[in-house]
Every structure is written in C-alpha cells, then in structure tokens.
mmCIF file with all atom_site columns, C-alpha atoms in Angstrom:
data_model
loop_
_atom_site.group_PDB
_atom_site.id
_atom_site.type_symbol
_atom_site.label_atom_id
_atom_site.label_alt_id
_atom_site.label_comp_id
_atom_site.label_asym_id
_atom_site.label_entity_id
_atom_site.label_seq_id
_atom_site.pdbx_PDB_ins_code
_atom_site.Cartn_x
_atom_site.Cartn_y
_atom_site.Cartn_z
_atom_site.occupancy
_atom_site.B_iso_or_equiv
_atom_site.pdbx_formal_charge
_atom_site.auth_seq_id
_atom_site.auth_comp_id
_atom_site.auth_asym_id
_atom_site.auth_atom_id
_atom_site.pdbx_PDB_model_num
ATOM 1   C CA . UNK A 1 1   ? -0.113  -0.042 -0.036  1.00 38.00 ? 1   UNK A CA 1
ATOM 2   C CA . UNK A 1 2   ? 2.785   2.449  0.771   1.00 39.00 ? 2   UNK A CA 1
ATOM 3   C CA . UNK A 1 3   ? 4.299   2.351  -2.714  1.00 39.00 ? 3   UNK A CA 1
ATOM 4   C CA . UNK A 1 4   ? 0.665   3.280  -4.035  1.00 45.00 ? 4   UNK A CA 1
ATOM 5   C CA . UNK A 1 5   ? 0.337   6.053  -1.890  1.00 44.00 ? 5   UNK A CA 1
ATOM 6   C CA . UNK A 1 6   ? 3.423   7.459  -2.899  1.00 51.00 ? 6   UNK A CA 1
ATOM 7   C CA . UNK A 1 7   ? 2.462   7.597  -6.506  1.00 85.00 ? 7   UNK A CA 1
ATOM 8   C CA . UNK A 1 8   ? -0.439  9.650  -5.541  1.00 92.00 ? 8   UNK A CA 1
ATOM 9   C CA . UNK A 1 9   ? -0.414  13.618 -5.677  1.00 94.00 ? 9   UNK A CA 1
ATOM 10  C CA . UNK A 1 10  ? -2.850  15.919 -4.199  1.00 96.00 ? 10  UNK A CA 1
ATOM 11  C CA . UNK A 1 11  ? -3.417  19.531 -5.494  1.00 96.00 ? 11  UNK A CA 1
ATOM 12  C CA . UNK A 1 12  ? -6.387  21.858 -5.904  1.00 97.00 ? 12  UNK A CA 1
ATOM 13  C CA . UNK A 1 13  ? -8.837  21.280 -8.528  1.00 96.00 ? 13  UNK A CA 1
ATOM 14  C CA . UNK A 1 14  ? -8.522  23.216 -11.921 1.00 96.00 ? 14  UNK A CA 1
ATOM 15  C CA . UNK A 1 15  ? -11.063 23.866 -14.498 1.00 95.00 ? 15  UNK A CA 1
ATOM 16  C CA . UNK A 1 16  ? -9.249  21.105 -16.913 1.00 96.00 ? 16  UNK A CA 1
ATOM 17  C CA . UNK A 1 17  ? -10.406 18.472 -14.344 1.00 97.00 ? 17  UNK A CA 1
ATOM 18  C CA . UNK A 1 18  ? -13.908 19.419 -14.761 1.00 97.00 ? 18  UNK A CA 1
ATOM 19  C CA . UNK A 1 19  ? -14.741 16.373 -17.255 1.00 97.00 ? 19  UNK A CA 1
ATOM 20  C CA . UNK A 1 20  ? -13.169 13.699 -15.268 1.00 97.00 ? 20  UNK A CA 1
ATOM 21  C CA . UNK A 1 21  ? -14.572 15.210 -11.905 1.00 98.00 ? 21  UNK A CA 1
ATOM 22  C CA . UNK A 1 22  ? -17.952 15.034 -13.677 1.00 98.00 ? 22  UNK A CA 1
ATOM 23  C CA . UNK A 1 23  ? -17.467 11.483 -14.824 1.00 97.00 ? 23  UNK A CA 1
ATOM 24  C CA . UNK A 1 24  ? -16.475 10.436 -11.341 1.00 98.00 ? 24  UNK A CA 1
ATOM 25  C CA . UNK A 1 25  ? -19.194 12.056 -9.605  1.00 98.00 ? 25  UNK A CA 1
ATOM 26  C CA . UNK A 1 26  ? -21.941 10.555 -12.347 1.00 98.00 ? 26  UNK A CA 1
ATOM 27  C CA . UNK A 1 27  ? -20.837 7.358  -11.163 1.00 98.00 ? 27  UNK A CA 1
ATOM 28  C CA . UNK A 1 28  ? -22.073 7.887  -7.717  1.00 98.00 ? 28  UNK A CA 1
ATOM 29  C CA . UNK A 1 29  ? -25.353 9.354  -8.913  1.00 98.00 ? 29  UNK A CA 1
ATOM 30  C CA . UNK A 1 30  ? -25.990 6.530  -11.217 1.00 98.00 ? 30  UNK A CA 1
ATOM 31  C CA . UNK A 1 31  ? -24.785 3.716  -9.022  1.00 97.00 ? 31  UNK A CA 1
ATOM 32  C CA . UNK A 1 32  ? -25.187 4.348  -5.314  1.00 97.00 ? 32  UNK A CA 1
ATOM 33  C CA . UNK A 1 33  ? -27.140 6.166  -2.677  1.00 96.00 ? 33  UNK A CA 1
ATOM 34  C CA . UNK A 1 34  ? -24.115 7.964  -1.327  1.00 95.00 ? 34  UNK A CA 1
ATOM 35  C CA . UNK A 1 35  ? -25.247 11.144 -3.343  1.00 96.00 ? 35  UNK A CA 1
ATOM 36  C CA . UNK A 1 36  ? -28.909 12.193 -3.138  1.00 97.00 ? 36  UNK A CA 1
ATOM 37  C CA . UNK A 1 37  ? -28.738 13.663 -6.927  1.00 97.00 ? 37  UNK A CA 1
ATOM 38  C CA . UNK A 1 38  ? -30.539 11.414 -9.090  1.00 97.00 ? 38  UNK A CA 1
ATOM 39  C CA . UNK A 1 39  ? -29.939 12.704 -12.512 1.00 97.00 ? 39  UNK A CA 1
ATOM 40  C CA . UNK A 1 40  ? -26.318 12.686 -14.137 1.00 98.00 ? 40  UNK A CA 1
ATOM 41  C CA . UNK A 1 41  ? -24.662 15.959 -14.977 1.00 98.00 ? 41  UNK A CA 1
ATOM 42  C CA . UNK A 1 42  ? -22.802 17.439 -17.989 1.00 98.00 ? 42  UNK A CA 1
ATOM 43  C CA . UNK A 1 43  ? -19.552 19.091 -17.495 1.00 98.00 ? 43  UNK A CA 1
ATOM 44  C CA . UNK A 1 44  ? -21.102 22.321 -18.249 1.00 97.00 ? 44  UNK A CA 1
ATOM 45  C CA . UNK A 1 45  ? -23.916 21.843 -15.599 1.00 98.00 ? 45  UNK A CA 1
ATOM 46  C CA . UNK A 1 46  ? -21.051 20.938 -12.900 1.00 97.00 ? 46  UNK A CA 1
ATOM 47  C CA . UNK A 1 47  ? -18.969 24.056 -13.938 1.00 97.00 ? 47  UNK A CA 1
ATOM 48  C CA . UNK A 1 48  ? -20.571 26.521 -11.248 1.00 97.00 ? 48  UNK A CA 1
ATOM 49  C CA . UNK A 1 49  ? -19.869 23.830 -8.538  1.00 97.00 ? 49  UNK A CA 1
ATOM 50  C CA . UNK A 1 50  ? -16.290 23.672 -9.782  1.00 96.00 ? 50  UNK A CA 1
ATOM 51  C CA . UNK A 1 51  ? -15.916 27.519 -9.702  1.00 95.00 ? 51  UNK A CA 1
ATOM 52  C CA . UNK A 1 52  ? -17.519 27.461 -6.162  1.00 95.00 ? 52  UNK A CA 1
ATOM 53  C CA . UNK A 1 53  ? -14.296 26.185 -4.784  1.00 95.00 ? 53  UNK A CA 1
ATOM 54  C CA . UNK A 1 54  ? -11.556 28.474 -5.569  1.00 92.00 ? 54  UNK A CA 1
ATOM 55  C CA . UNK A 1 55  ? -7.876  27.892 -4.578  1.00 89.00 ? 55  UNK A CA 1
ATOM 56  C CA . UNK A 1 56  ? -8.140  29.901 -1.542  1.00 91.00 ? 56  UNK A CA 1
ATOM 57  C CA . UNK A 1 57  ? -10.909 30.443 1.124   1.00 94.00 ? 57  UNK A CA 1
ATOM 58  C CA . UNK A 1 58  ? -12.918 27.998 3.099   1.00 96.00 ? 58  UNK A CA 1
ATOM 59  C CA . UNK A 1 59  ? -14.450 26.333 0.120   1.00 97.00 ? 59  UNK A CA 1
ATOM 60  C CA . UNK A 1 60  ? -11.897 24.158 -1.431  1.00 97.00 ? 60  UNK A CA 1
ATOM 61  C CA . UNK A 1 61  ? -11.588 21.436 -4.009  1.00 98.00 ? 61  UNK A CA 1
ATOM 62  C CA . UNK A 1 62  ? -8.620  19.093 -3.633  1.00 98.00 ? 62  UNK A CA 1
ATOM 63  C CA . UNK A 1 63  ? -7.789  16.470 -6.381  1.00 98.00 ? 63  UNK A CA 1
ATOM 64  C CA . UNK A 1 64  ? -5.778  13.210 -6.128  1.00 97.00 ? 64  UNK A CA 1
ATOM 65  C CA . UNK A 1 65  ? -4.153  12.192 -9.212  1.00 96.00 ? 65  UNK A CA 1
ATOM 66  C CA . UNK A 1 66  ? -2.164  9.246  -9.901  1.00 91.00 ? 66  UNK A CA 1
ATOM 67  C CA . UNK A 1 67  ? -0.445  7.381  -13.275 1.00 70.00 ? 67  UNK A CA 1
ATOM 68  C CA . UNK A 1 68  ? -2.990  6.281  -15.257 1.00 59.00 ? 68  UNK A CA 1
ATOM 69  C CA . UNK A 1 69  ? -3.253  2.744  -16.537 1.00 55.00 ? 69  UNK A CA 1
ATOM 70  C CA . UNK A 1 70  ? -0.396  3.029  -18.919 1.00 52.00 ? 70  UNK A CA 1
ATOM 71  C CA . UNK A 1 71  ? 1.528   5.040  -16.697 1.00 55.00 ? 71  UNK A CA 1
ATOM 72  C CA . UNK A 1 72  ? 1.783   7.962  -19.065 1.00 51.00 ? 72  UNK A CA 1
ATOM 73  C CA . UNK A 1 73  ? -0.974  10.330 -17.805 1.00 64.00 ? 73  UNK A CA 1
ATOM 74  C CA . UNK A 1 74  ? -2.434  11.625 -14.544 1.00 83.00 ? 74  UNK A CA 1
ATOM 75  C CA . UNK A 1 75  ? -5.932  10.114 -14.030 1.00 93.00 ? 75  UNK A CA 1
ATOM 76  C CA . UNK A 1 76  ? -8.267  11.717 -11.047 1.00 96.00 ? 76  UNK A CA 1
ATOM 77  C CA . UNK A 1 77  ? -8.384  9.023  -8.409  1.00 97.00 ? 77  UNK A CA 1
ATOM 78  C CA . UNK A 1 78  ? -10.637 11.311 -6.172  1.00 97.00 ? 78  UNK A CA 1
ATOM 79  C CA . UNK A 1 79  ? -11.501 14.379 -4.744  1.00 98.00 ? 79  UNK A CA 1
ATOM 80  C CA . UNK A 1 80  ? -12.557 16.315 -1.483  1.00 98.00 ? 80  UNK A CA 1
ATOM 81  C CA . UNK A 1 81  ? -14.193 19.623 -1.157  1.00 98.00 ? 81  UNK A CA 1
ATOM 82  C CA . UNK A 1 82  ? -15.378 21.746 1.591   1.00 98.00 ? 82  UNK A CA 1
ATOM 83  C CA . UNK A 1 83  ? -18.516 23.624 0.879   1.00 97.00 ? 83  UNK A CA 1
ATOM 84  C CA . UNK A 1 84  ? -21.136 25.952 2.511   1.00 97.00 ? 84  UNK A CA 1
ATOM 85  C CA . UNK A 1 85  ? -22.808 24.374 5.293   1.00 96.00 ? 85  UNK A CA 1
ATOM 86  C CA . UNK A 1 86  ? -25.958 26.470 5.093   1.00 95.00 ? 86  UNK A CA 1
ATOM 87  C CA . UNK A 1 87  ? -26.558 29.680 3.100   1.00 92.00 ? 87  UNK A CA 1
ATOM 88  C CA . UNK A 1 88  ? -27.431 32.004 5.921   1.00 96.00 ? 88  UNK A CA 1
ATOM 89  C CA . UNK A 1 89  ? -24.656 34.384 6.977   1.00 96.00 ? 89  UNK A CA 1
ATOM 90  C CA . UNK A 1 90  ? -24.378 33.147 10.614  1.00 97.00 ? 90  UNK A CA 1
ATOM 91  C CA . UNK A 1 91  ? -23.160 29.759 9.097   1.00 97.00 ? 91  UNK A CA 1
ATOM 92  C CA . UNK A 1 92  ? -20.255 31.222 7.468   1.00 95.00 ? 92  UNK A CA 1
ATOM 93  C CA . UNK A 1 93  ? -17.644 29.487 9.685   1.00 96.00 ? 93  UNK A CA 1
ATOM 94  C CA . UNK A 1 94  ? -18.984 26.187 9.164   1.00 97.00 ? 94  UNK A CA 1
ATOM 95  C CA . UNK A 1 95  ? -18.147 23.950 6.040   1.00 98.00 ? 95  UNK A CA 1
ATOM 96  C CA . UNK A 1 96  ? -19.524 20.587 4.995   1.00 98.00 ? 96  UNK A CA 1
ATOM 97  C CA . UNK A 1 97  ? -16.991 18.206 3.777   1.00 98.00 ? 97  UNK A CA 1
ATOM 98  C CA . UNK A 1 98  ? -16.962 15.203 1.384   1.00 98.00 ? 98  UNK A CA 1
ATOM 99  C CA . UNK A 1 99  ? -14.657 12.648 -0.388  1.00 98.00 ? 99  UNK A CA 1
ATOM 100 C CA . UNK A 1 100 ? -15.479 10.891 -3.557  1.00 97.00 ? 100 UNK A CA 1
ATOM 101 C CA . UNK A 1 101 ? -13.252 8.190  -4.973  1.00 97.00 ? 101 UNK A CA 1
ATOM 102 C CA . UNK A 1 102 ? -12.778 6.774  -8.260  1.00 96.00 ? 102 UNK A CA 1
ATOM 103 C CA . UNK A 1 103 ? -14.683 3.010  -8.057  1.00 93.00 ? 103 UNK A CA 1
ATOM 104 C CA . UNK A 1 104 ? -11.173 1.439  -8.460  1.00 91.00 ? 104 UNK A CA 1
ATOM 105 C CA . UNK A 1 105 ? -9.419  3.607  -6.114  1.00 91.00 ? 105 UNK A CA 1
ATOM 106 C CA . UNK A 1 106 ? -10.559 2.658  -2.590  1.00 86.00 ? 106 UNK A CA 1
ATOM 107 C CA . UNK A 1 107 ? -8.593  1.154  0.404   1.00 87.00 ? 107 UNK A CA 1
ATOM 108 C CA . UNK A 1 108 ? -5.220  2.796  -0.929  1.00 89.00 ? 108 UNK A CA 1
ATOM 109 C CA . UNK A 1 109 ? -5.218  5.773  1.482   1.00 93.00 ? 109 UNK A CA 1
ATOM 110 C CA . UNK A 1 110 ? -6.381  8.222  -1.119  1.00 96.00 ? 110 UNK A CA 1
ATOM 111 C CA . UNK A 1 111 ? -9.376  9.585  1.035   1.00 96.00 ? 111 UNK A CA 1
ATOM 112 C CA . UNK A 1 112 ? -6.803  9.945  3.916   1.00 97.00 ? 112 UNK A CA 1
ATOM 113 C CA . UNK A 1 113 ? -4.479  11.854 1.678   1.00 97.00 ? 113 UNK A CA 1
ATOM 114 C CA . UNK A 1 114 ? -7.201  14.166 0.396   1.00 98.00 ? 114 UNK A CA 1
ATOM 115 C CA . UNK A 1 115 ? -8.606  15.022 3.881   1.00 98.00 ? 115 UNK A CA 1
ATOM 116 C CA . UNK A 1 116 ? -4.883  15.778 5.037   1.00 97.00 ? 116 UNK A CA 1
ATOM 117 C CA . UNK A 1 117 ? -4.616  18.137 2.233   1.00 97.00 ? 117 UNK A CA 1
ATOM 118 C CA . UNK A 1 118 ? -8.103  19.662 2.663   1.00 98.00 ? 118 UNK A CA 1
ATOM 119 C CA . UNK A 1 119 ? -7.714  20.074 6.525   1.00 97.00 ? 119 UNK A CA 1
ATOM 120 C CA . UNK A 1 120 ? -4.237  21.385 5.932   1.00 96.00 ? 120 UNK A CA 1
ATOM 121 C CA . UNK A 1 121 ? -5.626  24.244 3.580   1.00 96.00 ? 121 UNK A CA 1
ATOM 122 C CA . UNK A 1 122 ? -8.470  24.938 6.064   1.00 96.00 ? 122 UNK A CA 1
ATOM 123 C CA . UNK A 1 123 ? -6.203  25.503 8.899   1.00 94.00 ? 123 UNK A CA 1
ATOM 124 C CA . UNK A 1 124 ? -5.453  29.159 8.023   1.00 91.00 ? 124 UNK A CA 1
ATOM 125 C CA . UNK A 1 125 ? -9.061  29.921 7.184   1.00 95.00 ? 125 UNK A CA 1
ATOM 126 C CA . UNK A 1 126 ? -11.745 31.392 9.516   1.00 94.00 ? 126 UNK A CA 1
ATOM 127 C CA . UNK A 1 127 ? -13.688 27.877 9.923   1.00 96.00 ? 127 UNK A CA 1
ATOM 128 C CA . UNK A 1 128 ? -14.805 26.789 13.212  1.00 96.00 ? 128 UNK A CA 1
ATOM 129 C CA . UNK A 1 129 ? -16.539 23.566 12.399  1.00 97.00 ? 129 UNK A CA 1
ATOM 130 C CA . UNK A 1 130 ? -16.704 20.883 9.516   1.00 98.00 ? 130 UNK A CA 1
ATOM 131 C CA . UNK A 1 131 ? -19.727 18.667 9.162   1.00 98.00 ? 131 UNK A CA 1
ATOM 132 C CA . UNK A 1 132 ? -20.069 15.509 7.076   1.00 98.00 ? 132 UNK A CA 1
ATOM 133 C CA . UNK A 1 133 ? -23.479 13.769 6.141   1.00 98.00 ? 133 UNK A CA 1
ATOM 134 C CA . UNK A 1 134 ? -22.972 10.198 5.271   1.00 98.00 ? 134 UNK A CA 1
ATOM 135 C CA . UNK A 1 135 ? -25.800 8.214  3.678   1.00 98.00 ? 135 UNK A CA 1
ATOM 136 C CA . UNK A 1 136 ? -26.235 5.028  5.274   1.00 97.00 ? 136 UNK A CA 1
ATOM 137 C CA . UNK A 1 137 ? -24.873 2.475  5.251   1.00 96.00 ? 137 UNK A CA 1
ATOM 138 C CA . UNK A 1 138 ? -21.064 3.385  4.213   1.00 96.00 ? 138 UNK A CA 1
ATOM 139 C CA . UNK A 1 139 ? -18.812 1.819  6.700   1.00 95.00 ? 139 UNK A CA 1
ATOM 140 C CA . UNK A 1 140 ? -15.578 3.110  4.734   1.00 94.00 ? 140 UNK A CA 1
ATOM 141 C CA . UNK A 1 141 ? -16.867 6.931  4.864   1.00 96.00 ? 141 UNK A CA 1
ATOM 142 C CA . UNK A 1 142 ? -17.760 6.341  8.623   1.00 97.00 ? 142 UNK A CA 1
ATOM 143 C CA . UNK A 1 143 ? -14.206 5.216  9.407   1.00 96.00 ? 143 UNK A CA 1
ATOM 144 C CA . UNK A 1 144 ? -12.521 7.822  7.521   1.00 97.00 ? 144 UNK A CA 1
ATOM 145 C CA . UNK A 1 145 ? -14.454 10.456 9.185   1.00 97.00 ? 145 UNK A CA 1
ATOM 146 C CA . UNK A 1 146 ? -13.818 8.991  12.794  1.00 97.00 ? 146 UNK A CA 1
ATOM 147 C CA . UNK A 1 147 ? -10.057 8.654  11.934  1.00 96.00 ? 147 UNK A CA 1
ATOM 148 C CA . UNK A 1 148 ? -10.107 12.398 11.325  1.00 97.00 ? 148 UNK A CA 1
ATOM 149 C CA . UNK A 1 149 ? -11.921 13.000 14.805  1.00 97.00 ? 149 UNK A CA 1
ATOM 150 C CA . UNK A 1 150 ? -15.299 13.601 13.519  1.00 98.00 ? 150 UNK A CA 1
ATOM 151 C CA . UNK A 1 151 ? -17.887 12.678 16.164  1.00 98.00 ? 151 UNK A CA 1
ATOM 152 C CA . UNK A 1 152 ? -21.215 11.179 15.452  1.00 98.00 ? 152 UNK A CA 1
ATOM 153 C CA . UNK A 1 153 ? -24.136 13.919 16.499  1.00 98.00 ? 153 UNK A CA 1
ATOM 154 C CA . UNK A 1 154 ? -27.112 12.225 15.113  1.00 98.00 ? 154 UNK A CA 1
ATOM 155 C CA . UNK A 1 155 ? -29.210 10.654 12.136  1.00 98.00 ? 155 UNK A CA 1
ATOM 156 C CA . UNK A 1 156 ? -31.726 11.884 9.761   1.00 98.00 ? 156 UNK A CA 1
ATOM 157 C CA . UNK A 1 157 ? -33.989 8.995  9.256   1.00 98.00 ? 157 UNK A CA 1
ATOM 158 C CA . UNK A 1 158 ? -35.434 8.179  5.659   1.00 98.00 ? 158 UNK A CA 1
ATOM 159 C CA . UNK A 1 159 ? -34.487 11.720 4.688   1.00 97.00 ? 159 UNK A CA 1
ATOM 160 C CA . UNK A 1 160 ? -33.674 10.797 1.072   1.00 97.00 ? 160 UNK A CA 1
ATOM 161 C CA . UNK A 1 161 ? -35.378 8.691  -1.488  1.00 97.00 ? 161 UNK A CA 1
ATOM 162 C CA . UNK A 1 162 ? -33.480 7.062  -4.209  1.00 98.00 ? 162 UNK A CA 1
ATOM 163 C CA . UNK A 1 163 ? -33.519 3.613  -6.103  1.00 97.00 ? 163 UNK A CA 1
ATOM 164 C CA . UNK A 1 164 ? -37.118 3.297  -4.696  1.00 97.00 ? 164 UNK A CA 1
ATOM 165 C CA . UNK A 1 165 ? -36.318 3.370  -1.117  1.00 97.00 ? 165 UNK A CA 1
ATOM 166 C CA . UNK A 1 166 ? -35.628 5.770  1.867   1.00 98.00 ? 166 UNK A CA 1
ATOM 167 C CA . UNK A 1 167 ? -31.825 6.309  3.076   1.00 98.00 ? 167 UNK A CA 1
ATOM 168 C CA . UNK A 1 168 ? -30.722 7.605  6.523   1.00 98.00 ? 168 UNK A CA 1
ATOM 169 C CA . UNK A 1 169 ? -28.128 10.121 6.885   1.00 98.00 ? 169 UNK A CA 1
ATOM 170 C CA . UNK A 1 170 ? -25.887 9.958  9.730   1.00 98.00 ? 170 UNK A CA 1
ATOM 171 C CA . UNK A 1 171 ? -24.239 13.412 10.688  1.00 98.00 ? 171 UNK A CA 1
ATOM 172 C CA . UNK A 1 172 ? -20.830 13.958 12.038  1.00 98.00 ? 172 UNK A CA 1
ATOM 173 C CA . UNK A 1 173 ? -18.945 17.197 13.212  1.00 98.00 ? 173 UNK A CA 1
ATOM 174 C CA . UNK A 1 174 ? -15.307 18.076 13.808  1.00 97.00 ? 174 UNK A CA 1
ATOM 175 C CA . UNK A 1 175 ? -13.878 21.085 15.798  1.00 96.00 ? 175 UNK A CA 1
ATOM 176 C CA . UNK A 1 176 ? -11.455 23.098 13.419  1.00 94.00 ? 176 UNK A CA 1
ATOM 177 C CA . UNK A 1 177 ? -9.152  25.543 14.785  1.00 76.00 ? 177 UNK A CA 1
ATOM 178 C CA . UNK A 1 178 ? -9.798  29.221 13.808  1.00 62.00 ? 178 UNK A CA 1
ATOM 179 C CA . UNK A 1 179 ? -6.546  31.266 12.979  1.00 56.00 ? 179 UNK A CA 1
#
C-alpha cells in the first residue's frame, strides 16, 4: 500500500479537471445512494460547482491524481471538498466536507491523503466546524471521518429517496482551529 500512496499527488482542482470530476461524480449518481442527486450532470452543468471552490478561502476542492493505467498520464483518483454548510450568514464559519473516490481507488489511503490536504488548507481559514453527512450504510466513509476526529451527532431517518427506497443520513462534526 505504501508504494501506491507515494504515487498519488494531491493538488487544488482546476477547470481542466471538470470532465473527469463530472464522470467520477456521475458514477455515484447512477450507481449508489451516496449522493442524493438522481440525474447525471454534463460538465457544463457542473461548472458552477467547480468554480464555487477557488484555490483559497474556506470552500476548497482538492484532487488526487495518479499515473494512468499506462503510466503516461495523470488520472483523477478522487476529490475532497469543503462547501458552505448552509446559505445563511451566521453559518459562514461552518463547512460541509466530502470525499469521492474513483470506483477502483478505494482502500489505498487516497481518502486520507485528500482529507489531510483539505484540512491543512483549511487550517489558515476562519472555519470553526466541519460537518459530514454520510448516507447509510457506508462503513468506509464512517471510518474515514472517525479517523479524522469527527464525532457522530445524529441521524436523519429516511431523509432521502433514491432507487425506490428511503435512506438515512448520519451526521458527524469536527471542531477546527480558527486562525
């Protein structure tokens, strides 16, 4: 596992990542209840989302890349974001965080690398709390968040309907240091 981790690089997301990021996210839209989006996106539809995560400030997009299957190009293995928790001004020092990995990129420590980079970037921002909503069941995401010091605060029961059934979302929070 260590050699695989060393081949992965994490950097801020850029506009040229949009097609690959959209493809990665659409996998979760089509195949899983991890996101409650129910219709796939075009890259143009996803562009405002990408642009809402600049390279500075509290709302970030970190991208993990690694050598492609032929070892010649960099493929996107996953991404992590911090986004507004709620739109009202008093929530400005809270962010919602998430990680999405390419289907073949799990269990390689990539989620850990992404969160390390994201929380390092947020360390200098005026952010007091990070929140994560995890559609249940999702043991891998729960483990990742607990490893980063998130604590369970409650569950919204049957809050989303997808694939003909209702899904619960467990909520976790983490205190962050304000600069």
